[in-house]
PDB file of C-alpha atoms in Angstrom:
ATOM      1  CA  UNK N   1      11.871   2.141  -1.828  1.00 50.00           C
ATOM      2  CA  UNK N   2      10.568   2.625  -5.344  1.00 55.00           C
ATOM      3  CA  UNK N   3      12.659   3.978  -8.196  1.00 61.00           C
ATOM      4  CA  UNK N   4      10.884   6.477 -10.433  1.00 70.00           C
ATOM      5  CA  UNK N   5      11.656   7.263 -14.049  1.00 75.00           C
ATOM      6  CA  UNK N   6      12.114  11.026 -14.307  1.00 80.00           C
ATOM      7  CA  UNK N   7      10.663  11.217 -17.813  1.00 87.00           C
ATOM      8  CA  UNK N   8       7.556   9.280 -16.823  1.00 86.00           C
ATOM      9  CA  UNK N   9       7.027  11.436 -13.734  1.00 85.00           C
ATOM     10  CA  UNK N  10       7.183  14.582 -15.884  1.00 89.00           C
ATOM     11  CA  UNK N  11       5.018  13.202 -18.707  1.00 90.00           C
ATOM     12  CA  UNK N  12       2.291  11.746 -16.500  1.00 88.00           C
ATOM     13  CA  UNK N  13       2.123  14.790 -14.222  1.00 89.00           C
ATOM     14  CA  UNK N  14       1.928  17.119 -17.222  1.00 92.00           C
ATOM     15  CA  UNK N  15      -0.834  15.003 -18.759  1.00 90.00           C
ATOM     16  CA  UNK N  16      -2.796  14.843 -15.496  1.00 88.00           C
ATOM     17  CA  UNK N  17      -2.648  18.620 -15.149  1.00 88.00           C
ATOM     18  CA  UNK N  18      -3.597  19.030 -18.827  1.00 89.00           C
ATOM     19  CA  UNK N  19      -0.507  21.118 -19.625  1.00 93.00           C
ATOM     20  CA  UNK N  20       0.927  20.978 -23.152  1.00 95.00           C
ATOM     21  CA  UNK N  21       4.593  20.323 -23.814  1.00 95.00           C
ATOM     22  CA  UNK N  22       4.903  23.855 -25.198  1.00 95.00           C
ATOM     23  CA  UNK N  23       3.478  25.369 -21.992  1.00 95.00           C
ATOM     24  CA  UNK N  24       5.683  23.284 -19.711  1.00 95.00           C
ATOM     25  CA  UNK N  25       9.000  23.782 -21.469  1.00 93.00           C
ATOM     26  CA  UNK N  26       8.533  27.523 -22.137  1.00 94.00           C
ATOM     27  CA  UNK N  27      11.615  29.287 -20.747  1.00 94.00           C
ATOM     28  CA  UNK N  28      13.197  26.002 -19.650  1.00 94.00           C
ATOM     29  CA  UNK N  29      14.108  23.896 -22.687  1.00 93.00           C
ATOM     30  CA  UNK N  30      12.993  23.162 -26.231  1.00 94.00           C
ATOM     31  CA  UNK N  31       9.896  21.117 -27.014  1.00 94.00           C
ATOM     32  CA  UNK N  32      12.152  18.561 -28.709  1.00 94.00           C
ATOM     33  CA  UNK N  33      14.279  18.214 -25.564  1.00 94.00           C
ATOM     34  CA  UNK N  34      11.211  17.804 -23.350  1.00 94.00           C
ATOM     35  CA  UNK N  35       9.799  15.170 -25.704  1.00 94.00           C
ATOM     36  CA  UNK N  36      13.072  13.215 -25.581  1.00 92.00           C
ATOM     37  CA  UNK N  37      13.145  13.486 -21.754  1.00 91.00           C
ATOM     38  CA  UNK N  38       9.576  12.214 -21.444  1.00 91.00           C
ATOM     39  CA  UNK N  39      10.297   9.292 -23.766  1.00 88.00           C
ATOM     40  CA  UNK N  40      13.455   8.317 -21.888  1.00 85.00           C
ATOM     41  CA  UNK N  41      15.734   9.172 -24.819  1.00 83.00           C
ATOM     42  CA  UNK N  42      17.498  12.096 -23.166  1.00 81.00           C
ATOM     43  CA  UNK N  43      19.122  12.290 -19.738  1.00 82.00           C
ATOM     44  CA  UNK N  44      17.617  15.266 -17.966  1.00 83.00           C
ATOM     45  CA  UNK N  45      20.036  17.796 -16.470  1.00 86.00           C
ATOM     46  CA  UNK N  46      19.481  18.583 -12.768  1.00 84.00           C
ATOM     47  CA  UNK N  47      18.652  22.259 -13.316  1.00 87.00           C
ATOM     48  CA  UNK N  48      16.211  21.388 -16.116  1.00 90.00           C
ATOM     49  CA  UNK N  49      14.590  18.706 -13.966  1.00 87.00           C
ATOM     50  CA  UNK N  50      14.126  21.032 -10.990  1.00 87.00           C
ATOM     51  CA  UNK N  51      12.668  23.771 -13.213  1.00 91.00           C
ATOM     52  CA  UNK N  52      10.194  21.384 -14.852  1.00 92.00           C
ATOM     53  CA  UNK N  53       9.129  19.908 -11.526  1.00 87.00           C
ATOM     54  CA  UNK N  54       8.716  23.359  -9.987  1.00 87.00           C
ATOM     55  CA  UNK N  55       6.446  24.370 -12.855  1.00 91.00           C
ATOM     56  CA  UNK N  56       4.424  21.185 -12.300  1.00 88.00           C
ATOM     57  CA  UNK N  57       4.270  22.011  -8.557  1.00 81.00           C
ATOM     58  CA  UNK N  58       5.926  18.705  -7.690  1.00 81.00           C
ATOM     59  CA  UNK N  59       8.642  17.960  -5.144  1.00 72.00           C
ATOM     60  CA  UNK N  60      11.946  18.123  -7.066  1.00 63.00           C
ATOM     61  CA  UNK N  61      13.807  15.248  -5.367  1.00 55.00           C
ATOM     62  CA  UNK N  62      14.395  12.682  -8.120  1.00 44.00           C
ATOM     63  CA  UNK N  63      14.037   9.626  -5.919  1.00 42.00           C
ATOM     64  CA  UNK N  64      11.775  11.170  -3.282  1.00 44.00           C
ATOM     65  CA  UNK N  65      14.148   9.858  -0.597  1.00 45.00           C
ATOM     66  CA  UNK N  66      12.574   9.196   2.768  1.00 45.00           C
ATOM     67  CA  UNK N  67      13.969   9.857   6.186  1.00 44.00           C
ATOM     68  CA  UNK N  68      17.601  10.441   5.295  1.00 45.00           C
ATOM     69  CA  UNK N  69      19.071  11.967   8.403  1.00 48.00           C
ATOM     70  CA  UNK N  70      22.551  12.834   9.565  1.00 50.00           C
ATOM     71  CA  UNK N  71      22.996   9.331  10.884  1.00 52.00           C
ATOM     72  CA  UNK N  72      22.803   6.314   8.558  1.00 57.00           C
ATOM     73  CA  UNK N  73      21.432   4.309  11.499  1.00 62.00           C
ATOM     74  CA  UNK N  74      18.114   6.004  10.724  1.00 73.00           C
ATOM     75  CA  UNK N  75      17.690   3.663   7.771  1.00 76.00           C
ATOM     76  CA  UNK N  76      17.846   0.732  10.157  1.00 80.00           C
ATOM     77  CA  UNK N  77      15.377   2.418  12.518  1.00 82.00           C
ATOM     78  CA  UNK N  78      12.956   2.891   9.643  1.00 84.00           C
ATOM     79  CA  UNK N  79      13.297  -0.763   8.660  1.00 84.00           C
ATOM     80  CA  UNK N  80      12.699  -1.856  12.262  1.00 89.00           C
ATOM     81  CA  UNK N  81       9.689   0.475  12.527  1.00 90.00           C
ATOM     82  CA  UNK N  82       8.032  -0.905   9.405  1.00 88.00           C
ATOM     83  CA  UNK N  83       8.873  -4.494  10.308  1.00 86.00           C
ATOM     84  CA  UNK N  84       7.358  -4.065  13.785  1.00 88.00           C
ATOM     85  CA  UNK N  85       4.209  -2.588  12.251  1.00 88.00           C
ATOM     86  CA  UNK N  86       3.841  -5.558   9.884  1.00 81.00           C
ATOM     87  CA  UNK N  87       4.147  -7.877  12.886  1.00 80.00           C
ATOM     88  CA  UNK N  88       1.517  -5.884  14.837  1.00 83.00           C
ATOM     89  CA  UNK N  89       4.145  -4.960  17.472  1.00 89.00           C
ATOM     90  CA  UNK N  90       2.773  -1.467  18.002  1.00 92.00           C
ATOM     91  CA  UNK N  91       4.668  -0.533  21.166  1.00 92.00           C
ATOM     92  CA  UNK N  92       8.014  -1.336  19.573  1.00 93.00           C
ATOM     93  CA  UNK N  93       6.959   0.484  16.386  1.00 94.00           C
ATOM     94  CA  UNK N  94       6.139   3.567  18.442  1.00 94.00           C
ATOM     95  CA  UNK N  95       9.610   3.566  19.979  1.00 93.00           C
ATOM     96  CA  UNK N  96      11.251   3.335  16.561  1.00 92.00           C
ATOM     97  CA  UNK N  97       9.038   6.146  15.254  1.00 94.00           C
ATOM     98  CA  UNK N  98      10.204   8.373  18.136  1.00 93.00           C
ATOM     99  CA  UNK N  99      13.801   7.797  17.009  1.00 90.00           C
ATOM    100  CA  UNK N 100      12.920   8.603  13.398  1.00 90.00           C
ATOM    101  CA  UNK N 101      11.210  11.823  14.514  1.00 90.00           C
ATOM    102  CA  UNK N 102      14.316  12.823  16.451  1.00 88.00           C
ATOM    103  CA  UNK N 103      16.886  12.075  13.734  1.00 86.00           C
ATOM    104  CA  UNK N 104      15.091  12.792  10.441  1.00 85.00           C
ATOM    105  CA  UNK N 105      15.903  15.945   8.551  1.00 81.00           C
ATOM    106  CA  UNK N 106      13.039  18.439   8.421  1.00 83.00           C
ATOM    107  CA  UNK N 107      11.641  18.253   4.886  1.00 82.00           C
ATOM    108  CA  UNK N 108       8.184  17.696   3.487  1.00 85.00           C
ATOM    109  CA  UNK N 109       8.761  14.067   2.487  1.00 84.00           C
ATOM    110  CA  UNK N 110       9.965  13.127   5.959  1.00 87.00           C
ATOM    111  CA  UNK N 111       7.088  15.011   7.558  1.00 91.00           C
ATOM    112  CA  UNK N 112       4.635  13.119   5.371  1.00 93.00           C
ATOM    113  CA  UNK N 113       6.193   9.782   6.326  1.00 92.00           C
ATOM    114  CA  UNK N 114       6.154  10.574  10.047  1.00 94.00           C
ATOM    115  CA  UNK N 115       2.583  11.890   9.885  1.00 96.00           C
ATOM    116  CA  UNK N 116       1.393   8.750   8.107  1.00 96.00           C
ATOM    117  CA  UNK N 117       3.125   6.325  10.447  1.00 96.00           C
ATOM    118  CA  UNK N 118       2.026   8.277  13.509  1.00 97.00           C
ATOM    119  CA  UNK N 119      -1.618   8.212  12.418  1.00 97.00           C
ATOM    120  CA  UNK N 120      -1.492   4.461  11.719  1.00 96.00           C
ATOM    121  CA  UNK N 121       0.005   3.733  15.137  1.00 96.00           C
ATOM    122  CA  UNK N 122      -2.400   6.058  16.936  1.00 97.00           C
ATOM    123  CA  UNK N 123      -5.343   4.290  15.316  1.00 97.00           C
ATOM    124  CA  UNK N 124      -4.177   0.773  16.099  1.00 95.00           C
ATOM    125  CA  UNK N 125      -3.251   1.805  19.641  1.00 94.00           C
ATOM    126  CA  UNK N 126      -6.807   3.104  20.125  1.00 95.00           C
ATOM    127  CA  UNK N 127      -5.766   6.747  20.498  1.00 96.00           C
ATOM    128  CA  UNK N 128      -7.863   7.985  17.561  1.00 98.00           C
ATOM    129  CA  UNK N 129     -10.981   6.738  15.760  1.00 98.00           C
ATOM    130  CA  UNK N 130     -11.313   5.945  12.061  1.00 98.00           C
ATOM    131  CA  UNK N 131     -12.776   9.374  11.269  1.00 98.00           C
ATOM    132  CA  UNK N 132      -9.709  11.087  12.704  1.00 98.00           C
ATOM    133  CA  UNK N 133      -7.436   8.585  10.958  1.00 98.00           C
ATOM    134  CA  UNK N 134      -9.023   9.454   7.608  1.00 98.00           C
ATOM    135  CA  UNK N 135      -8.680  13.196   8.220  1.00 98.00           C
ATOM    136  CA  UNK N 136      -5.033  12.849   9.207  1.00 98.00           C
ATOM    137  CA  UNK N 137      -4.310  10.840   6.060  1.00 98.00           C
ATOM    138  CA  UNK N 138      -5.910  13.532   3.907  1.00 98.00           C
ATOM    139  CA  UNK N 139      -3.741  16.081   5.684  1.00 97.00           C
ATOM    140  CA  UNK N 140      -0.649  13.970   5.011  1.00 97.00           C
ATOM    141  CA  UNK N 141      -1.497  13.622   1.312  1.00 96.00           C
ATOM    142  CA  UNK N 142      -1.974  17.400   0.996  1.00 94.00           C
ATOM    143  CA  UNK N 143       1.591  17.993   2.207  1.00 92.00           C
ATOM    144  CA  UNK N 144       2.842  17.008  -1.256  1.00 89.00           C
ATOM    145  CA  UNK N 145      -0.415  17.084  -3.242  1.00 90.00           C
ATOM    146  CA  UNK N 146      -2.431  20.119  -2.044  1.00 89.00           C
ATOM    147  CA  UNK N 147      -5.047  19.696  -4.804  1.00 87.00           C
ATOM    148  CA  UNK N 148      -5.068  15.887  -4.990  1.00 90.00           C
ATOM    149  CA  UNK N 149      -8.879  15.667  -5.188  1.00 91.00           C
ATOM    150  CA  UNK N 150      -8.850  17.404  -8.577  1.00 87.00           C
ATOM    151  CA  UNK N 151      -7.003  14.618 -10.420  1.00 84.00           C
ATOM    152  CA  UNK N 152      -7.923  11.349  -8.703  1.00 87.00           C
ATOM    153  CA  UNK N 153      -9.969  10.502 -11.807  1.00 88.00           C
ATOM    154  CA  UNK N 154      -6.916  10.341 -14.094  1.00 88.00           C
ATOM    155  CA  UNK N 155      -3.451   8.781 -14.303  1.00 90.00           C
ATOM    156  CA  UNK N 156      -1.099  10.598 -11.935  1.00 91.00           C
ATOM    157  CA  UNK N 157       2.431   9.458 -10.975  1.00 90.00           C
ATOM    158  CA  UNK N 158       2.103   9.255  -7.215  1.00 91.00           C
ATOM    159  CA  UNK N 159       5.228   8.500  -5.210  1.00 87.00           C
ATOM    160  CA  UNK N 160       5.390   5.368  -3.091  1.00 88.00           C
ATOM    161  CA  UNK N 161       4.834   7.443   0.031  1.00 90.00           C
ATOM    162  CA  UNK N 162       1.770   9.084  -1.484  1.00 93.00           C
ATOM    163  CA  UNK N 163       0.428   5.680  -2.538  1.00 94.00           C
ATOM    164  CA  UNK N 164       0.807   4.415   1.034  1.00 95.00           C
ATOM    165  CA  UNK N 165      -1.044   7.479   2.320  1.00 96.00           C
ATOM    166  CA  UNK N 166      -3.905   6.752  -0.071  1.00 98.00           C
ATOM    167  CA  UNK N 167      -3.937   3.116   1.039  1.00 97.00           C
ATOM    168  CA  UNK N 168      -4.226   4.167   4.667  1.00 97.00           C
ATOM    169  CA  UNK N 169      -7.039   6.544   3.741  1.00 98.00           C
ATOM    170  CA  UNK N 170      -8.841   3.666   2.013  1.00 98.00           C
ATOM    171  CA  UNK N 171      -8.310   1.444   5.057  1.00 97.00           C
ATOM    172  CA  UNK N 172      -9.817   4.145   7.261  1.00 98.00           C
ATOM    173  CA  UNK N 173     -12.868   4.236   4.976  1.00 98.00           C
ATOM    174  CA  UNK N 174     -13.077   0.456   5.295  1.00 97.00           C
ATOM    175  CA  UNK N 175     -13.188   0.772   9.078  1.00 97.00           C
ATOM    176  CA  UNK N 176     -16.001   3.282   8.652  1.00 98.00           C
ATOM    177  CA  UNK N 177     -17.902   0.696   6.557  1.00 97.00           C
ATOM    178  CA  UNK N 178     -17.487   2.893   3.494  1.00 98.00           C
ATOM    179  CA  UNK N 179     -16.108   0.083   1.333  1.00 97.00           C
ATOM    180  CA  UNK N 180     -17.161   1.676  -1.950  1.00 97.00           C
ATOM    181  CA  UNK N 181     -14.997   4.723  -1.211  1.00 97.00           C
ATOM    182  CA  UNK N 182     -12.095   2.454  -0.319  1.00 98.00           C
ATOM    183  CA  UNK N 183     -12.496   0.446  -3.518  1.00 98.00           C
ATOM    184  CA  UNK N 184     -12.459   3.614  -5.637  1.00 97.00           C
ATOM    185  CA  UNK N 185      -9.077   4.494  -4.140  1.00 97.00           C
ATOM    186  CA  UNK N 186      -7.639   1.010  -4.695  1.00 98.00           C
ATOM    187  CA  UNK N 187      -8.833   1.008  -8.317  1.00 97.00           C
ATOM    188  CA  UNK N 188      -7.212   4.406  -8.865  1.00 96.00           C
ATOM    189  CA  UNK N 189      -3.906   3.247  -7.378  1.00 97.00           C
ATOM    190  CA  UNK N 190      -3.801   0.060  -9.451  1.00 97.00           C
ATOM    191  CA  UNK N 191      -4.498   2.013 -12.635  1.00 95.00           C
ATOM    192  CA  UNK N 192      -1.708   4.466 -11.841  1.00 93.00           C
ATOM    193  CA  UNK N 193       0.841   1.790 -10.939  1.00 92.00           C
ATOM    194  CA  UNK N 194       0.032  -0.122 -14.127  1.00 92.00           C
ATOM    195  CA  UNK N 195       1.008   2.955 -16.157  1.00 89.00           C
ATOM    196  CA  UNK N 196       4.606   1.780 -15.738  1.00 86.00           C
ATOM    197  CA  UNK N 197       6.463   4.666 -14.120  1.00 86.00           C
ATOM    198  CA  UNK N 198       7.669   2.535 -11.192  1.00 87.00           C
ATOM    199  CA  UNK N 199      10.264  -0.217 -11.652  1.00 86.00           C
ATOM    200  CA  UNK N 200       8.470  -3.543 -12.209  1.00 90.00           C
ATOM    201  CA  UNK N 201       9.607  -5.540  -9.170  1.00 91.00           C
ATOM    202  CA  UNK N 202       8.799  -2.712  -6.792  1.00 90.00           C
ATOM    203  CA  UNK N 203       5.454  -2.007  -8.441  1.00 92.00           C
ATOM    204  CA  UNK N 204       4.489  -5.674  -8.044  1.00 95.00           C
ATOM    205  CA  UNK N 205       5.334  -5.608  -4.334  1.00 93.00           C
ATOM    206  CA  UNK N 206       3.155  -2.524  -3.952  1.00 94.00           C
ATOM    207  CA  UNK N 207       0.335  -4.214  -5.902  1.00 96.00           C
ATOM    208  CA  UNK N 208       0.400  -7.103  -3.421  1.00 97.00           C
ATOM    209  CA  UNK N 209      -0.439  -4.706  -0.580  1.00 95.00           C
ATOM    210  CA  UNK N 210      -3.112  -2.910  -2.609  1.00 97.00           C
ATOM    211  CA  UNK N 211      -4.773  -6.119  -3.807  1.00 98.00           C
ATOM    212  CA  UNK N 212      -4.813  -7.605  -0.307  1.00 97.00           C
ATOM    213  CA  UNK N 213      -6.629  -4.603   1.099  1.00 97.00           C
ATOM    214  CA  UNK N 214      -8.913  -4.362  -1.939  1.00 98.00           C
ATOM    215  CA  UNK N 215      -9.996  -8.008  -1.659  1.00 98.00           C
ATOM    216  CA  UNK N 216     -10.936  -7.563   1.996  1.00 97.00           C
ATOM    217  CA  UNK N 217     -13.339  -4.753   1.106  1.00 98.00           C
ATOM    218  CA  UNK N 218     -14.854  -6.902  -1.648  1.00 98.00           C
ATOM    219  CA  UNK N 219     -15.381  -9.647   0.913  1.00 97.00           C
ATOM    220  CA  UNK N 220     -17.046  -7.251   3.325  1.00 97.00           C
ATOM    221  CA  UNK N 221     -19.477  -6.330   0.541  1.00 98.00           C
ATOM    222  CA  UNK N 222     -20.322 -10.006   0.000  1.00 97.00           C
ATOM    223  CA  UNK N 223     -18.497 -10.151  -3.339  1.00 98.00           C
ATOM    224  CA  UNK N 224     -16.709 -13.340  -2.305  1.00 98.00           C
ATOM    225  CA  UNK N 225     -15.879 -14.745  -5.746  1.00 97.00           C
ATOM    226  CA  UNK N 226     -14.325 -11.453  -6.884  1.00 98.00           C
ATOM    227  CA  UNK N 227     -12.410 -11.294  -3.631  1.00 98.00           C
ATOM    228  CA  UNK N 228     -11.060 -14.834  -4.040  1.00 98.00           C
ATOM    229  CA  UNK N 229     -10.012 -14.168  -7.647  1.00 98.00           C
ATOM    230  CA  UNK N 230      -8.092 -11.127  -6.459  1.00 98.00           C
ATOM    231  CA  UNK N 231      -6.441 -13.155  -3.689  1.00 98.00           C
ATOM    232  CA  UNK N 232      -5.270 -15.707  -6.267  1.00 98.00           C
ATOM    233  CA  UNK N 233      -3.676 -12.898  -8.280  1.00 97.00           C
ATOM    234  CA  UNK N 234      -2.085 -11.614  -5.082  1.00 97.00           C
ATOM    235  CA  UNK N 235      -0.685 -15.075  -4.291  1.00 98.00           C
ATOM    236  CA  UNK N 236       0.893 -15.316  -7.748  1.00 97.00           C
ATOM    237  CA  UNK N 237       2.597 -11.949  -7.273  1.00 97.00           C
ATOM    238  CA  UNK N 238       3.732 -12.867  -3.746  1.00 96.00           C
ATOM    239  CA  UNK N 239       5.333 -16.100  -4.960  1.00 96.00           C
ATOM    240  CA  UNK N 240       7.025 -14.319  -7.872  1.00 96.00           C
ATOM    241  CA  UNK N 241       8.385 -11.620  -5.561  1.00 95.00           C
ATOM    242  CA  UNK N 242       9.406 -14.097  -2.808  1.00 94.00           C
ATOM    243  CA  UNK N 243       7.003 -12.405  -0.392  1.00 92.00           C
ATOM    244  CA  UNK N 244       6.052 -15.628   1.360  1.00 90.00           C
ATOM    245  CA  UNK N 245       5.244 -13.989   4.689  1.00 90.00           C
ATOM    246  CA  UNK N 246       1.857 -12.828   3.373  1.00 94.00           C
ATOM    247  CA  UNK N 247       0.753 -16.280   2.155  1.00 97.00           C
ATOM    248  CA  UNK N 248      -0.798 -17.461   5.471  1.00 97.00           C
ATOM    249  CA  UNK N 249      -2.895 -14.306   5.570  1.00 96.00           C
ATOM    250  CA  UNK N 250      -4.082 -14.829   1.987  1.00 98.00           C
ATOM    251  CA  UNK N 251      -4.927 -18.501   2.580  1.00 98.00           C
ATOM    252  CA  UNK N 252      -6.928 -17.415   5.615  1.00 98.00           C
ATOM    253  CA  UNK N 253      -8.782 -14.850   3.501  1.00 98.00           C
ATOM    254  CA  UNK N 254      -9.729 -17.514   0.940  1.00 98.00           C
ATOM    255  CA  UNK N 255     -10.942 -19.766   3.756  1.00 98.00           C
ATOM    256  CA  UNK N 256     -13.063 -16.909   5.148  1.00 98.00           C
ATOM    257  CA  UNK N 257     -14.638 -16.257   1.736  1.00 98.00           C
ATOM    258  CA  UNK N 258     -15.391 -19.952   1.257  1.00 98.00           C
ATOM    259  CA  UNK N 259     -16.918 -20.207   4.725  1.00 98.00           C
ATOM    260  CA  UNK N 260     -19.169 -17.238   4.026  1.00 98.00           C
ATOM    261  CA  UNK N 261     -20.339 -18.835   0.787  1.00 98.00           C
ATOM    262  CA  UNK N 262     -20.986 -22.179   2.520  1.00 98.00           C
ATOM    263  CA  UNK N 263     -22.998 -20.502   5.264  1.00 97.00           C
ATOM    264  CA  UNK N 264     -25.009 -18.571   2.679  1.00 97.00           C
ATOM    265  CA  UNK N 265     -25.682 -21.725   0.645  1.00 97.00           C
ATOM    266  CA  UNK N 266     -23.527 -20.737  -2.313  1.00 96.00           C
ATOM    267  CA  UNK N 267     -21.152 -23.680  -1.727  1.00 97.00           C
ATOM    268  CA  UNK N 268     -21.776 -27.229  -0.571  1.00 97.00           C
ATOM    269  CA  UNK N 269     -21.019 -28.562   2.929  1.00 96.00           C
ATOM    270  CA  UNK N 270     -18.452 -30.952   1.421  1.00 96.00           C
ATOM    271  CA  UNK N 271     -16.158 -27.968   0.879  1.00 97.00           C
ATOM    272  CA  UNK N 272     -15.731 -27.548   4.650  1.00 97.00           C
ATOM    273  CA  UNK N 273     -12.748 -29.899   4.384  1.00 97.00           C
ATOM    274  CA  UNK N 274     -11.120 -27.510   1.926  1.00 97.00           C
ATOM    275  CA  UNK N 275     -11.657 -24.672   4.400  1.00 98.00           C
ATOM    276  CA  UNK N 276     -10.055 -26.767   7.146  1.00 97.00           C
ATOM    277  CA  UNK N 277      -7.073 -27.537   4.931  1.00 97.00           C
ATOM    278  CA  UNK N 278      -6.503 -23.881   4.064  1.00 98.00           C
ATOM    279  CA  UNK N 279      -6.668 -22.806   7.709  1.00 98.00           C
ATOM    280  CA  UNK N 280      -4.333 -25.610   8.781  1.00 97.00           C
ATOM    281  CA  UNK N 281      -1.883 -24.634   6.055  1.00 97.00           C
ATOM    282  CA  UNK N 282      -2.034 -20.994   7.114  1.00 97.00           C
ATOM    283  CA  UNK N 283      -1.562 -21.954  10.770  1.00 97.00           C
ATOM    284  CA  UNK N 284       1.468 -24.211  10.222  1.00 97.00           C
ATOM    285  CA  UNK N 285       3.304 -21.780   7.950  1.00 96.00           C
ATOM    286  CA  UNK N 286       2.592 -18.824  10.244  1.00 95.00           C
ATOM    287  CA  UNK N 287       3.798 -20.834  13.249  1.00 95.00           C
ATOM    288  CA  UNK N 288       6.995 -21.759  11.420  1.00 94.00           C
ATOM    289  CA  UNK N 289       7.594 -18.058  10.718  1.00 91.00           C
ATOM    290  CA  UNK N 290       6.728 -17.035  14.307  1.00 89.00           C
ATOM    291  CA  UNK N 291       3.860 -14.847  13.064  1.00 89.00           C
ATOM    292  CA  UNK N 292       2.118 -15.072  16.424  1.00 90.00           C
ATOM    293  CA  UNK N 293      -0.842 -12.819  15.641  1.00 90.00           C
ATOM    294  CA  UNK N 294      -1.679 -14.731  12.448  1.00 93.00           C
ATOM    295  CA  UNK N 295      -1.332 -17.985  14.417  1.00 95.00           C
ATOM    296  CA  UNK N 296      -3.720 -16.735  17.094  1.00 95.00           C
ATOM    297  CA  UNK N 297      -6.309 -15.384  14.635  1.00 95.00           C
ATOM    298  CA  UNK N 298      -6.242 -18.563  12.537  1.00 97.00           C
ATOM    299  CA  UNK N 299      -6.450 -20.834  15.582  1.00 96.00           C
ATOM    300  CA  UNK N 300      -9.378 -18.914  17.054  1.00 97.00           C
ATOM    301  CA  UNK N 301     -11.294 -18.830  13.773  1.00 97.00           C
ATOM    302  CA  UNK N 302     -10.766 -22.567  13.247  1.00 97.00           C
ATOM    303  CA  UNK N 303     -12.098 -23.346  16.732  1.00 97.00           C
ATOM    304  CA  UNK N 304     -15.053 -20.975  16.265  1.00 97.00           C
ATOM    305  CA  UNK N 305     -16.138 -22.685  13.051  1.00 97.00           C
ATOM    306  CA  UNK N 306     -15.276 -26.326  13.785  1.00 96.00           C
ATOM    307  CA  UNK N 307     -15.305 -26.595  17.581  1.00 96.00           C
ATOM    308  CA  UNK N 308     -11.878 -28.202  17.665  1.00 95.00           C
ATOM    309  CA  UNK N 309      -8.248 -27.231  17.873  1.00 95.00           C
ATOM    310  CA  UNK N 310      -5.883 -27.378  14.921  1.00 93.00           C
ATOM    311  CA  UNK N 311      -3.726 -30.452  15.387  1.00 87.00           C
ATOM    312  CA  UNK N 312      -0.162 -29.504  16.285  1.00 79.00           C
ATOM    313  CA  UNK N 313       2.660 -30.704  14.073  1.00 64.00           C
TER     314      UNK N 313
END
């Protein structure tokens, strides 16, 4: 979960809403105190923080805690839910989500989390189409950001949960072949994260997910070189953050881009061996990690393009 700097949250929200320091602190604290809070030079008192956030129409929880229920086992259920989703184990993920629904306290942050995860699972289980997925993600975003459309063109300190909702909305647009809309969202999220209000290690992990989805939309638009450059940046971040599980997927994406360029005459046939090597590398690492879906996708793509099986280790 991301850690947010209270002063940055206040400063960036105030700036996005075009509210002056004088307007925001009126009746709450002095302009000097607000300035010191925003610059990280003054520890904000709880009552001052809640008053400032209320005036900014933001949720007052400092850390925007998710799914904290009466039972600490809920944290484990949430971890298992998200891990199952990453592994494409949708039935298991659905069972964990049912437990989270049952145990989570009823607050807006938990409702947003449950709504987002439920929409993702319903889409991948074939219960809803991409249009409905997009509408449900907009609904989830509006739970904490009722007027979000009015400031998507400026820096705004979205929470991690809100960022994930936007990512899912962009992915829904991608499924609807509206890649340009998806790319606009990814560009907005990257710009906001780079403003520095989220702790560096966590922001880099979030950038990995954003970049991976962004590069896929670039590839779908035939912008293969841009896509590959973005994948290389993603790989560097993944290695730095010890997020090795995504590497087989990224190697496969590079191989796909290269294959598209070869088939369109933008690369020479001699580079087919490089494509083979990347797919083999992705296959072996995924197999070692028991990432069965990545193994299956890579194996099938290799056979489709080369008419042969990947040699087993």
